[in-house]
CSV table of N, CA, C and O in Angstrom, one decimal:
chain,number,residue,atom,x,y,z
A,1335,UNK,N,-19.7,26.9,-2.8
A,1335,UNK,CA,-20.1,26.1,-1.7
A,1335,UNK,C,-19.3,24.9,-1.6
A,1335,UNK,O,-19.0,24.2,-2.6
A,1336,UNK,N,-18.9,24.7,-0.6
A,1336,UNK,CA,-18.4,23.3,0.1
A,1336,UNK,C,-19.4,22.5,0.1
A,1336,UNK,O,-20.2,22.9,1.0
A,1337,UNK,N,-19.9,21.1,-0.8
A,1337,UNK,CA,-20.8,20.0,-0.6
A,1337,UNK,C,-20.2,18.6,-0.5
A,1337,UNK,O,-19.2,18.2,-1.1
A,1338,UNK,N,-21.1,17.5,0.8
A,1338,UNK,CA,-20.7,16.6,0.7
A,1338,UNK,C,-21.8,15.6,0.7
A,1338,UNK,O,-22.8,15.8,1.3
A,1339,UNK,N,-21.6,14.7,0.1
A,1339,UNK,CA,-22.8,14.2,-0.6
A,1339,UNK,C,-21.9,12.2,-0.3
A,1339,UNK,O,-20.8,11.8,-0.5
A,1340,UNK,N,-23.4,11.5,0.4
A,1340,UNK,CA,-22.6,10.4,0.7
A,1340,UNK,C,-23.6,9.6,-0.3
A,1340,UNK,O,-24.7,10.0,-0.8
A,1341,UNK,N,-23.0,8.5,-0.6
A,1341,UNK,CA,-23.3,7.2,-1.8
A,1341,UNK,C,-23.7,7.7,-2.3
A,1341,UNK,O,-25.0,7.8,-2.5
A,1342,UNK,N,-21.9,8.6,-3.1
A,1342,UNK,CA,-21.8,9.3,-4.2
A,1342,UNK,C,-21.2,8.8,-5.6
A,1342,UNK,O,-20.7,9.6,-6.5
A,1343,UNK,N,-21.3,7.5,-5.5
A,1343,UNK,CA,-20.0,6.7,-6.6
A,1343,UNK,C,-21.1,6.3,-7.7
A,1343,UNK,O,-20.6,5.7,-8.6
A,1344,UNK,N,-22.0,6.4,-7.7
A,1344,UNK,CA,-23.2,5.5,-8.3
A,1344,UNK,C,-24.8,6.3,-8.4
A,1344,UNK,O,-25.1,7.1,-7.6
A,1345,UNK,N,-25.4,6.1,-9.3
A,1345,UNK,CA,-27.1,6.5,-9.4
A,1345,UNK,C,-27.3,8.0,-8.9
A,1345,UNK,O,-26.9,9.1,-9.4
A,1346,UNK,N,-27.9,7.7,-8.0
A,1346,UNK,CA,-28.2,9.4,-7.8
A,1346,UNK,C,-27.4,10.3,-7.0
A,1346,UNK,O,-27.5,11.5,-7.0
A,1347,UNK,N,-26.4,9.7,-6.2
A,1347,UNK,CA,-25.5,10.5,-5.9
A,1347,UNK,C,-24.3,10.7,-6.8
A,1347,UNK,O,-23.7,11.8,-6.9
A,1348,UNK,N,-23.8,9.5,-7.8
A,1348,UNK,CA,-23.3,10.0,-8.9
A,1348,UNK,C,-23.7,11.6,-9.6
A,1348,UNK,O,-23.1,12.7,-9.6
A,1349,UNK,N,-25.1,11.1,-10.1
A,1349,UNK,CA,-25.4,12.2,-10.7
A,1349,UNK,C,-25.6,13.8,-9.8
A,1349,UNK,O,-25.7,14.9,-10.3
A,1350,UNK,N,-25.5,13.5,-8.7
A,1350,UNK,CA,-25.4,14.8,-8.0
A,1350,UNK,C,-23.9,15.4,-7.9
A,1350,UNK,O,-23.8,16.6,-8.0
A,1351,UNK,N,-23.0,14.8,-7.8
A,1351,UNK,CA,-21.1,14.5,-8.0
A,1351,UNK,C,-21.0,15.4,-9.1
A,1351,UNK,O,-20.3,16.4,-9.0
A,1352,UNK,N,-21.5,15.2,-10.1
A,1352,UNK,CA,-21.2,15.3,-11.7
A,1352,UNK,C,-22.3,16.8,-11.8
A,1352,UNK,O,-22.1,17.6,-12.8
A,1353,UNK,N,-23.5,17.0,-11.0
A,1353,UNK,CA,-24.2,18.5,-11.5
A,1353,UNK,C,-23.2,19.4,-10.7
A,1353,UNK,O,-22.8,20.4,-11.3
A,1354,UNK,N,-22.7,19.1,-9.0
A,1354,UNK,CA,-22.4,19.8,-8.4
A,1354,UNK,C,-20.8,20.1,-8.4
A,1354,UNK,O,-20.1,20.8,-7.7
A,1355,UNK,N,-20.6,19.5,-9.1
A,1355,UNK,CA,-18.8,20.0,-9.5
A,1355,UNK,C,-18.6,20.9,-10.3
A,1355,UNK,O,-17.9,20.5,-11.3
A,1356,UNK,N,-18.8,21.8,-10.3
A,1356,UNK,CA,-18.4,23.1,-10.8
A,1356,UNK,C,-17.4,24.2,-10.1
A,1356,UNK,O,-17.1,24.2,-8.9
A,1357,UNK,N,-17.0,25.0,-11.1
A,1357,UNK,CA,-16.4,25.8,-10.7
A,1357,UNK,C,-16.3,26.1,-9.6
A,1357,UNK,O,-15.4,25.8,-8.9
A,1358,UNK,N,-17.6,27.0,-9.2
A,1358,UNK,CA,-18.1,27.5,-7.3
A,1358,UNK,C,-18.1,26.7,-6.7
A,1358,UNK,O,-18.0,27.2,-5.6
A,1359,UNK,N,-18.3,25.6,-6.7
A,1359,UNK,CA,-18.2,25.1,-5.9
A,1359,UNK,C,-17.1,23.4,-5.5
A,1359,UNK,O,-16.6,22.6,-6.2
A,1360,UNK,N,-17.2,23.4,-4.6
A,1360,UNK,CA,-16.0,22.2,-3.9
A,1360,UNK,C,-17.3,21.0,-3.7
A,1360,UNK,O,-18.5,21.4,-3.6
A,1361,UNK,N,-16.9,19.9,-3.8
A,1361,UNK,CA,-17.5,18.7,-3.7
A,1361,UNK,C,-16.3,17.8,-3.2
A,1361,UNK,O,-15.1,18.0,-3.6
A,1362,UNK,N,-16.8,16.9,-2.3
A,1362,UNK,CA,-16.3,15.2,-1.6
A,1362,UNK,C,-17.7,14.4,-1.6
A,1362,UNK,O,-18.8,15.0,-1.4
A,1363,UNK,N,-17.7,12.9,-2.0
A,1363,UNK,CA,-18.4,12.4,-1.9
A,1363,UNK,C,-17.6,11.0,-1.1
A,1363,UNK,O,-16.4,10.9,-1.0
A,1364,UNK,N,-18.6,10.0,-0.6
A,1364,UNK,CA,-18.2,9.0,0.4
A,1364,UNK,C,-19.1,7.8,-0.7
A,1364,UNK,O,-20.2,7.8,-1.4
A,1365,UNK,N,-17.9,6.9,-0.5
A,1365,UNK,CA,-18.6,5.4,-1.4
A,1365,UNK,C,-18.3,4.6,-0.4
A,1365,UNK,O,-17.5,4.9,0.5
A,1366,UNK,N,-18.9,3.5,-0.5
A,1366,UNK,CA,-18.5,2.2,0.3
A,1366,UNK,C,-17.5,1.1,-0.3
A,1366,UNK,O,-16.7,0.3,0.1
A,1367,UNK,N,-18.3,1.5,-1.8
A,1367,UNK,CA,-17.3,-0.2,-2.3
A,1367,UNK,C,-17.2,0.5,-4.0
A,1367,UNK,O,-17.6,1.7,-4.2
A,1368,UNK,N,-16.6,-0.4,-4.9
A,1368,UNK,CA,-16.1,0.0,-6.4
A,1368,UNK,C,-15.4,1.1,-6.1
A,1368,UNK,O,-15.8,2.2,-6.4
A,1369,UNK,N,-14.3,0.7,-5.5
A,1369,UNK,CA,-12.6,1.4,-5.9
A,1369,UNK,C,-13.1,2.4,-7.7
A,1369,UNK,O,-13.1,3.5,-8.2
A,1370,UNK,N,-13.2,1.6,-8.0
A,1370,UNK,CA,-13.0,2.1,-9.8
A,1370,UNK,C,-13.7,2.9,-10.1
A,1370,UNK,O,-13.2,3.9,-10.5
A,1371,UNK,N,-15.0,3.0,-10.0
A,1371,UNK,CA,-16.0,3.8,-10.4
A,1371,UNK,C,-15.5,5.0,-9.5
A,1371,UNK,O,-14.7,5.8,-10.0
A,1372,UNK,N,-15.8,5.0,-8.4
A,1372,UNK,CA,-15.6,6.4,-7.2
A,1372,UNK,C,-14.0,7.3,-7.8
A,1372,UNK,O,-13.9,8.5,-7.9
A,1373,UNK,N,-13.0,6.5,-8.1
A,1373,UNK,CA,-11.9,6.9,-8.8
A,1373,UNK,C,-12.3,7.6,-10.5
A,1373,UNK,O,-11.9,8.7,-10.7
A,1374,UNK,N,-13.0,7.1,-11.3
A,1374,UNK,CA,-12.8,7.6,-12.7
A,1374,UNK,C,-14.1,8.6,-12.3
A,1374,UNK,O,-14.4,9.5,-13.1
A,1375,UNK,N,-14.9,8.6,-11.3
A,1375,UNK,CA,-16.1,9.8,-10.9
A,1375,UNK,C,-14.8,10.9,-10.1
A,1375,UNK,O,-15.1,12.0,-10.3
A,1376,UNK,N,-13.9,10.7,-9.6
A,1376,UNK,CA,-13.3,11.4,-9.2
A,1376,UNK,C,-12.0,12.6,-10.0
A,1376,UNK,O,-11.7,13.7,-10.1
A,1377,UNK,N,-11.8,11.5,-10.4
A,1377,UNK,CA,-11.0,11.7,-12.3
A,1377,UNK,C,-11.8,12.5,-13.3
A,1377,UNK,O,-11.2,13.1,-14.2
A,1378,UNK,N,-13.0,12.6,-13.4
A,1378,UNK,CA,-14.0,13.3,-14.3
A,1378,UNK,C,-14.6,14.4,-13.6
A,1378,UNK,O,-15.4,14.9,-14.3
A,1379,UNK,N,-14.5,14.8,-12.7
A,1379,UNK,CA,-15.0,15.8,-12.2
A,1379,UNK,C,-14.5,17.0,-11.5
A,1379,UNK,O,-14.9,18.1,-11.5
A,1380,UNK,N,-13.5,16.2,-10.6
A,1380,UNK,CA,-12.4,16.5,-9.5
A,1380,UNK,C,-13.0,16.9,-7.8
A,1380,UNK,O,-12.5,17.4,-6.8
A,1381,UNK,N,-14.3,16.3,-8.1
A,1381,UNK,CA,-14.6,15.9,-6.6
A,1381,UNK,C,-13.4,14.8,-5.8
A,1381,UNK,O,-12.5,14.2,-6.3
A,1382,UNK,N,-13.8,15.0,-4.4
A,1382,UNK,CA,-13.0,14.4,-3.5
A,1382,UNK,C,-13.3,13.3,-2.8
A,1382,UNK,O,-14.1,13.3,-1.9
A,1383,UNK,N,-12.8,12.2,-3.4
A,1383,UNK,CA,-13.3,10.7,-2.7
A,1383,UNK,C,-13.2,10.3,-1.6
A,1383,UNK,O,-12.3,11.0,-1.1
A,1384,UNK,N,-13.8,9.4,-0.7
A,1384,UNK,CA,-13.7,9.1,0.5
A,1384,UNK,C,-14.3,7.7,1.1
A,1384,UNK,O,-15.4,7.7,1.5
A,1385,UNK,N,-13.7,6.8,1.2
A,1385,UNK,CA,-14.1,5.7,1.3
A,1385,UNK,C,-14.5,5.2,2.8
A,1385,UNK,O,-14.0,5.4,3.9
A,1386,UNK,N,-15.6,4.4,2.4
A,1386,UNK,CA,-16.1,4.3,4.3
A,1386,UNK,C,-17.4,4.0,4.5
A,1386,UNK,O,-18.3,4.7,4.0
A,1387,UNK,N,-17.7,2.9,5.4
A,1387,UNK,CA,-19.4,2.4,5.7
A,1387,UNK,C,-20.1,3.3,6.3
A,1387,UNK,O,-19.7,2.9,7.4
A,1388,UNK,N,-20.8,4.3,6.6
A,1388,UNK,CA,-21.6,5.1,7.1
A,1388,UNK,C,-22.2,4.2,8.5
A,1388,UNK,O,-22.2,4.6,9.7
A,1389,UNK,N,-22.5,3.3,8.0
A,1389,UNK,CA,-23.2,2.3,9.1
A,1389,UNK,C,-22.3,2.3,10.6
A,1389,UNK,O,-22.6,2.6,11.7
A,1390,UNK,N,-21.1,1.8,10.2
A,1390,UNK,CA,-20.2,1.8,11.5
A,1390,UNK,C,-19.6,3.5,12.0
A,1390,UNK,O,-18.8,4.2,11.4
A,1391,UNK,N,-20.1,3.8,12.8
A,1391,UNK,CA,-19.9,5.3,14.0
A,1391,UNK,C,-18.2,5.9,13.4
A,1391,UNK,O,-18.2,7.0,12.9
A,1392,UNK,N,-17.0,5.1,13.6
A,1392,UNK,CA,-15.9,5.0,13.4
A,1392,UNK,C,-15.3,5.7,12.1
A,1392,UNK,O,-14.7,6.8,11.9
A,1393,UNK,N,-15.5,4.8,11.3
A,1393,UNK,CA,-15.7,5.5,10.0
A,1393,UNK,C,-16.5,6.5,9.4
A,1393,UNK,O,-16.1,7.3,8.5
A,1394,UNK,N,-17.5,6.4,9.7
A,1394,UNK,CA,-18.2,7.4,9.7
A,1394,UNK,C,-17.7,8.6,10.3
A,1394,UNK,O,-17.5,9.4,9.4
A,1395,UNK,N,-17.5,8.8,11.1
A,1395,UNK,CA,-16.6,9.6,11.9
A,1395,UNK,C,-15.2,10.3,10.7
A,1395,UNK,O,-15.1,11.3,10.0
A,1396,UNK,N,-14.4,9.1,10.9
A,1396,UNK,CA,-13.4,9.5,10.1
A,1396,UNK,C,-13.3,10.3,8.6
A,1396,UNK,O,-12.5,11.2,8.2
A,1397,UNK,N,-14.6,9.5,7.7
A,1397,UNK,CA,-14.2,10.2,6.8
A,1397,UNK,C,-15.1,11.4,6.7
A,1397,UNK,O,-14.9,12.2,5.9
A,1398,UNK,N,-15.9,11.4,7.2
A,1398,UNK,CA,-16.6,13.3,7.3
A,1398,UNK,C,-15.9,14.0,7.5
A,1398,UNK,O,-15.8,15.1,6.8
A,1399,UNK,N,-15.0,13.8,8.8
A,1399,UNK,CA,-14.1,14.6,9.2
A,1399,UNK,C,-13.2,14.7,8.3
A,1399,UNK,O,-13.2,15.9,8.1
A,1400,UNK,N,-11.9,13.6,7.1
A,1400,UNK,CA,-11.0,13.7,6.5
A,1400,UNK,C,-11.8,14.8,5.5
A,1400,UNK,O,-11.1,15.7,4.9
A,1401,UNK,N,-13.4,14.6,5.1
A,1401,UNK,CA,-13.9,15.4,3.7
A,1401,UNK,C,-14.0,17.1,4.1
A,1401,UNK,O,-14.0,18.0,3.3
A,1402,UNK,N,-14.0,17.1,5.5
A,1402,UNK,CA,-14.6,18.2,5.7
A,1402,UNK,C,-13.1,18.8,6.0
A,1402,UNK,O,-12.9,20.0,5.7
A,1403,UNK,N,-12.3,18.2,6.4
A,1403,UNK,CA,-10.6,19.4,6.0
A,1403,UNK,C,-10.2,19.4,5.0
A,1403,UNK,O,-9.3,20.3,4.7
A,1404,UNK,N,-10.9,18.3,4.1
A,1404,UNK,CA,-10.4,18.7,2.3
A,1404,UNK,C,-10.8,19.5,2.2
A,1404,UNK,O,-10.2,20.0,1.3
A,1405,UNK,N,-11.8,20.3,2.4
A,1405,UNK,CA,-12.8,20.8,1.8
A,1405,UNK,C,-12.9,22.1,2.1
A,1405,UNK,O,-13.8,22.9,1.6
A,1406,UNK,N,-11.8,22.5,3.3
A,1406,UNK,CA,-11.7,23.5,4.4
A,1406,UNK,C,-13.4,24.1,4.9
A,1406,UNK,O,-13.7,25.2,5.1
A,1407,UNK,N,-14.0,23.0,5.2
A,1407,UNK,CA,-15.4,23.8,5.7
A,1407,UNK,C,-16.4,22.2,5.2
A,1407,UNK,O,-16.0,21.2,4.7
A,1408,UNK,N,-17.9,22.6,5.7
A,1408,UNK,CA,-19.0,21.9,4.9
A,1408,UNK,C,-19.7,23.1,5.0
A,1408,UNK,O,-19.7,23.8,6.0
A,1409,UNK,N,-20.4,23.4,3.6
A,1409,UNK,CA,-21.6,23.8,3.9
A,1409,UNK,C,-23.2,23.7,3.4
A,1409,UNK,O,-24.1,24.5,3.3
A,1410,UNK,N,-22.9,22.3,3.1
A,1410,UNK,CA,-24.1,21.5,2.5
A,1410,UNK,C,-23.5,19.9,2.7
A,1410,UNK,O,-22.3,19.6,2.4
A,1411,UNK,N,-24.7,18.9,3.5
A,1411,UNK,CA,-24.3,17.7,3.7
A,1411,UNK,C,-25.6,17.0,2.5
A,1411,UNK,O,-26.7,17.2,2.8
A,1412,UNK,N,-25.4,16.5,1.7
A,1412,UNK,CA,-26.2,15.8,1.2
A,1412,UNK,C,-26.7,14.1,1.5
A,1412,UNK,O,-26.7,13.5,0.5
A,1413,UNK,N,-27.0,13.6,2.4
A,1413,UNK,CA,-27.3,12.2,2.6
A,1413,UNK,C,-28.1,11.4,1.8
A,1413,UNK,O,-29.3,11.1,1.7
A,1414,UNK,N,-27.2,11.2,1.3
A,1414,UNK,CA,-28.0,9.9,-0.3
A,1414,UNK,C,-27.7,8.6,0.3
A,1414,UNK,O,-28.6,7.9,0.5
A,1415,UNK,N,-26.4,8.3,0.4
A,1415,UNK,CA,-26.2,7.3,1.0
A,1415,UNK,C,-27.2,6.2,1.2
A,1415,UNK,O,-27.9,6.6,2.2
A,1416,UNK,N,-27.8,4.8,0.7
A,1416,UNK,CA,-28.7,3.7,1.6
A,1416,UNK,C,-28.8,2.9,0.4
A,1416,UNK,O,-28.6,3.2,-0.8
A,1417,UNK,N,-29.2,1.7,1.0
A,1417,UNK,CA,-29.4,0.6,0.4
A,1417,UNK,C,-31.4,0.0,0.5
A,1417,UNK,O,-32.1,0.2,1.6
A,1418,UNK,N,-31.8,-0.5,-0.6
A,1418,UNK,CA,-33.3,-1.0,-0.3
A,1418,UNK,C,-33.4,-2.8,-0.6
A,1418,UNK,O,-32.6,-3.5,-1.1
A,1419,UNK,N,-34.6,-3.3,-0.1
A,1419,UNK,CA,-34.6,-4.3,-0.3
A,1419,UNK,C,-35.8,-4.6,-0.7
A,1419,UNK,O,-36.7,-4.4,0.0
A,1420,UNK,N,-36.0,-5.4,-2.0
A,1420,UNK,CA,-37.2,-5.9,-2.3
A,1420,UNK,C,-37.8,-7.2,-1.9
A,1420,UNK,O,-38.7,-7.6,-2.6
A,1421,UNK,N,-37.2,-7.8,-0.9
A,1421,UNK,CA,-37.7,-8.8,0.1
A,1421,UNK,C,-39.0,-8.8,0.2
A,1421,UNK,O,-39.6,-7.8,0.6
A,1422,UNK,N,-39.8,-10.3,-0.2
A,1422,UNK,CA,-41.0,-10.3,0.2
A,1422,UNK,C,-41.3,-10.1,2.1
A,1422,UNK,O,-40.4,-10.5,2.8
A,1423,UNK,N,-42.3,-9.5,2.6
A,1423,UNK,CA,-41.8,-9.4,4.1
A,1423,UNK,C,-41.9,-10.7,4.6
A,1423,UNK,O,-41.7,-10.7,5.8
A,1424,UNK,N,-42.1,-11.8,4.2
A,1424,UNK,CA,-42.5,-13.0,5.4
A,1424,UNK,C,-41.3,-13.7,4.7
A,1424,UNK,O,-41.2,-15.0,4.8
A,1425,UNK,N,-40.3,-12.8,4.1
A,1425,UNK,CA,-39.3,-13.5,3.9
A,1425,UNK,C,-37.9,-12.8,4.6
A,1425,UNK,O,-37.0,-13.5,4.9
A,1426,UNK,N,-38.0,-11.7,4.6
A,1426,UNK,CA,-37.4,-10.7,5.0
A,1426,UNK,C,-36.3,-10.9,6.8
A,1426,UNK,O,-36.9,-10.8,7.8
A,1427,UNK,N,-35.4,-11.1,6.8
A,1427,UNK,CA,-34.6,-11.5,7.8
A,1427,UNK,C,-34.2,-10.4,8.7
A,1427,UNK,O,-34.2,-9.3,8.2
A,1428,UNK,N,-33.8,-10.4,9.9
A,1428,UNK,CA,-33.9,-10.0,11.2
A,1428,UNK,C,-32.5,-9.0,10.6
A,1428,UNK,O,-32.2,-7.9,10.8
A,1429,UNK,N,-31.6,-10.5,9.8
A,1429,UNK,CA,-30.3,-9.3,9.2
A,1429,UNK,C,-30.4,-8.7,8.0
A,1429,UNK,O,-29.5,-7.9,7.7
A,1430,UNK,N,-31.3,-8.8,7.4
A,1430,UNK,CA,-31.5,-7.9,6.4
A,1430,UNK,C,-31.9,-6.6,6.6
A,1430,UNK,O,-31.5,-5.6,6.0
A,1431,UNK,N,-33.2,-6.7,7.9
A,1431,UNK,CA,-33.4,-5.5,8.6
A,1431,UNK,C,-32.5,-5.0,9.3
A,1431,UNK,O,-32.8,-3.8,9.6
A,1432,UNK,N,-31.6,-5.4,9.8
A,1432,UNK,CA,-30.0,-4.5,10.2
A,1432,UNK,C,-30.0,-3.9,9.5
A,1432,UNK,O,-30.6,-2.7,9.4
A,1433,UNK,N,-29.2,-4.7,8.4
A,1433,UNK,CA,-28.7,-3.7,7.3
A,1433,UNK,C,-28.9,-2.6,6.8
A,1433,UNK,O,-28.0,-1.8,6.6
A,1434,UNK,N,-30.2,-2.4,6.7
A,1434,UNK,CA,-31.2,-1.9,6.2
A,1434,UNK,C,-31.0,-0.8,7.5
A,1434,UNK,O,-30.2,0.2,7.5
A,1435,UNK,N,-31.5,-0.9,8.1
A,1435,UNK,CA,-31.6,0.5,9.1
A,1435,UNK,C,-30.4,0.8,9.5
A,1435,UNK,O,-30.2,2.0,9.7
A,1436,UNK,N,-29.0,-0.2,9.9
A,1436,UNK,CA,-27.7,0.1,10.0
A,1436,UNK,C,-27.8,1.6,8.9
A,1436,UNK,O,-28.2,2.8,9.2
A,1437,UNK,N,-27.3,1.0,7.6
A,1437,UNK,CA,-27.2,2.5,6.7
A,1437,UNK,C,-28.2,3.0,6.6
A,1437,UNK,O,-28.0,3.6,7.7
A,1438,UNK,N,-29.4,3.4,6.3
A,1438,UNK,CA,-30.5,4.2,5.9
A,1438,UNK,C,-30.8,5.0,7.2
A,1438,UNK,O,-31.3,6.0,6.9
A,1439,UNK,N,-30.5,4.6,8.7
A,1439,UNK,CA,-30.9,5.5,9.4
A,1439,UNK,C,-30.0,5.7,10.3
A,1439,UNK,O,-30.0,6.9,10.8
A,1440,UNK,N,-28.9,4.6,10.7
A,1440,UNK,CA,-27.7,5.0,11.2
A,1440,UNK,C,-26.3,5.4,10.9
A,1440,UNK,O,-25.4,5.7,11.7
A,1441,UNK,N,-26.5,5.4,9.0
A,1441,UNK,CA,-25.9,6.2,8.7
A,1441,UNK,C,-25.9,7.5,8.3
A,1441,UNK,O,-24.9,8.2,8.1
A,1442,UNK,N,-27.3,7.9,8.2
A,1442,UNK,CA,-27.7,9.1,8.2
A,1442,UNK,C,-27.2,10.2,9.5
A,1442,UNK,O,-26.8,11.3,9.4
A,1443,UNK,N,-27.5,9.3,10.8
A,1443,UNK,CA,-27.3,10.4,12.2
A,1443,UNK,C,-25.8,10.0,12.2
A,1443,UNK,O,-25.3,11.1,12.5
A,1444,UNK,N,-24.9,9.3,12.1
A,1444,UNK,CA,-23.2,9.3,11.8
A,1444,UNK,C,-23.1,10.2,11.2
A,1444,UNK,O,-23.1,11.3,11.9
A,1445,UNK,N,-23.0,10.4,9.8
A,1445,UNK,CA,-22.5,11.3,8.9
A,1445,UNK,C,-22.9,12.8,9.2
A,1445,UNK,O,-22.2,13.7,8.7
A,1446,UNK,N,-24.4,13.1,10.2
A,1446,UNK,CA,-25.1,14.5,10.3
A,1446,UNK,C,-24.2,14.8,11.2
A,1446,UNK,O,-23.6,15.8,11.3
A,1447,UNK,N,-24.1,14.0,11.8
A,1447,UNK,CA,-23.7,14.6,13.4
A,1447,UNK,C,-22.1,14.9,13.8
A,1447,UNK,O,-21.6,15.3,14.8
A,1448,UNK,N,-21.5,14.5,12.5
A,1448,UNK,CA,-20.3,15.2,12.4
A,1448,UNK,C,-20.1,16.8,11.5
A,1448,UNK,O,-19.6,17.9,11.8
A,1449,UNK,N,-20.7,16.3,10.3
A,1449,UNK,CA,-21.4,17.5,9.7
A,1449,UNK,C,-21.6,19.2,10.3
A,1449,UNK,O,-21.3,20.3,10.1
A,1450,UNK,N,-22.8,18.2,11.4
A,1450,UNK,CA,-23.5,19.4,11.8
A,1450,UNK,C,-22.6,20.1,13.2
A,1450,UNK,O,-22.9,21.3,13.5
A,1451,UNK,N,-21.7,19.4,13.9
A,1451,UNK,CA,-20.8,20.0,14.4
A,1451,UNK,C,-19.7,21.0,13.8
A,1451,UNK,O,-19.6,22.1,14.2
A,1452,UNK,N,-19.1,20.6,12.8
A,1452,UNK,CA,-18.7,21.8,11.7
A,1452,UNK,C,-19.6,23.2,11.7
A,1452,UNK,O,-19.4,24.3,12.1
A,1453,UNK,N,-20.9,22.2,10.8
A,1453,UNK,CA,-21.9,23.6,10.5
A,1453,UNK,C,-22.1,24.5,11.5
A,1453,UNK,O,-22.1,25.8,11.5
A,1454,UNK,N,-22.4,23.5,12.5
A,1454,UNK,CA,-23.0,24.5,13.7
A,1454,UNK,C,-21.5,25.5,14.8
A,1454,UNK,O,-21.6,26.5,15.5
A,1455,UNK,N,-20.3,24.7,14.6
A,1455,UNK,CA,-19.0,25.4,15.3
A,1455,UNK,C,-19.4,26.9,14.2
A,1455,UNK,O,-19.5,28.1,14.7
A,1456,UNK,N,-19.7,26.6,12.7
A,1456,UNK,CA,-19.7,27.9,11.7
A,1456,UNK,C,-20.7,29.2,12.2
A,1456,UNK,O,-20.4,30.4,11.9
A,1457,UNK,N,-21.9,28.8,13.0
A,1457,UNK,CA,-22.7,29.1,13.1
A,1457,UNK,C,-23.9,29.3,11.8
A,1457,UNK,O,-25.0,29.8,12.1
């Protein structure tokens, strides 16, 4: 299987990087930040790195598409990718709630909807 799995450099998309790299299968994963980590996860496994905010359309864009010609195909998108905040709410800022739904929900329909163009051209 072709998998791509975003904020994959760390925690639980790490550990999905490192179950799903096997033989059968091809893996790319997308990090946003720590150059180092996403490299020595890349170095230990031989998944395919990809750097890039999910949040902004552009990039988003870009690197699904760069993972998905490494990859000659997708046929599993894994969306891990997001960030939480443990803000009390009557403290909680108007930008923190960007943030916050920028990645967790606008990066989720970025990254699908290039994805699922592949998947679905596949039938």
């Amino acid at each position: 299987m072709r998998i791509l799995i975003t904020g994959g450099s760390r925690g639980i998309g790490k550990a999905m990087v490192e179950r799903f790299s096997t033989p059968e299968n091809s893996v790319a994963f997308i990090y946003r930040s720590n150059h180092e980590a996403a490299k020595a996860l890349a170095e230990s496994t031989g998944a395919l790195p990809f750097c890039a905010d999910l949040s902004a359309a552009d990039e988003a864009k870009r690197a699904v598409a760069e993972a998905i010609e490494a990859l000659g195909g997708i046929d599993v998108l894994i969306n891990n990718a997001g960030v939480s905040e443990s803000t009390p709410f009557m403290e909680y800022t108007e930008e923190t709630f960007d943030k916050v739904m920028d990645l967790n929900v606008k990066g989720v329909f970025n990254a699908t909807r290039v994805a699922a163009d592949c998947m679905t051209a596949r039938g």
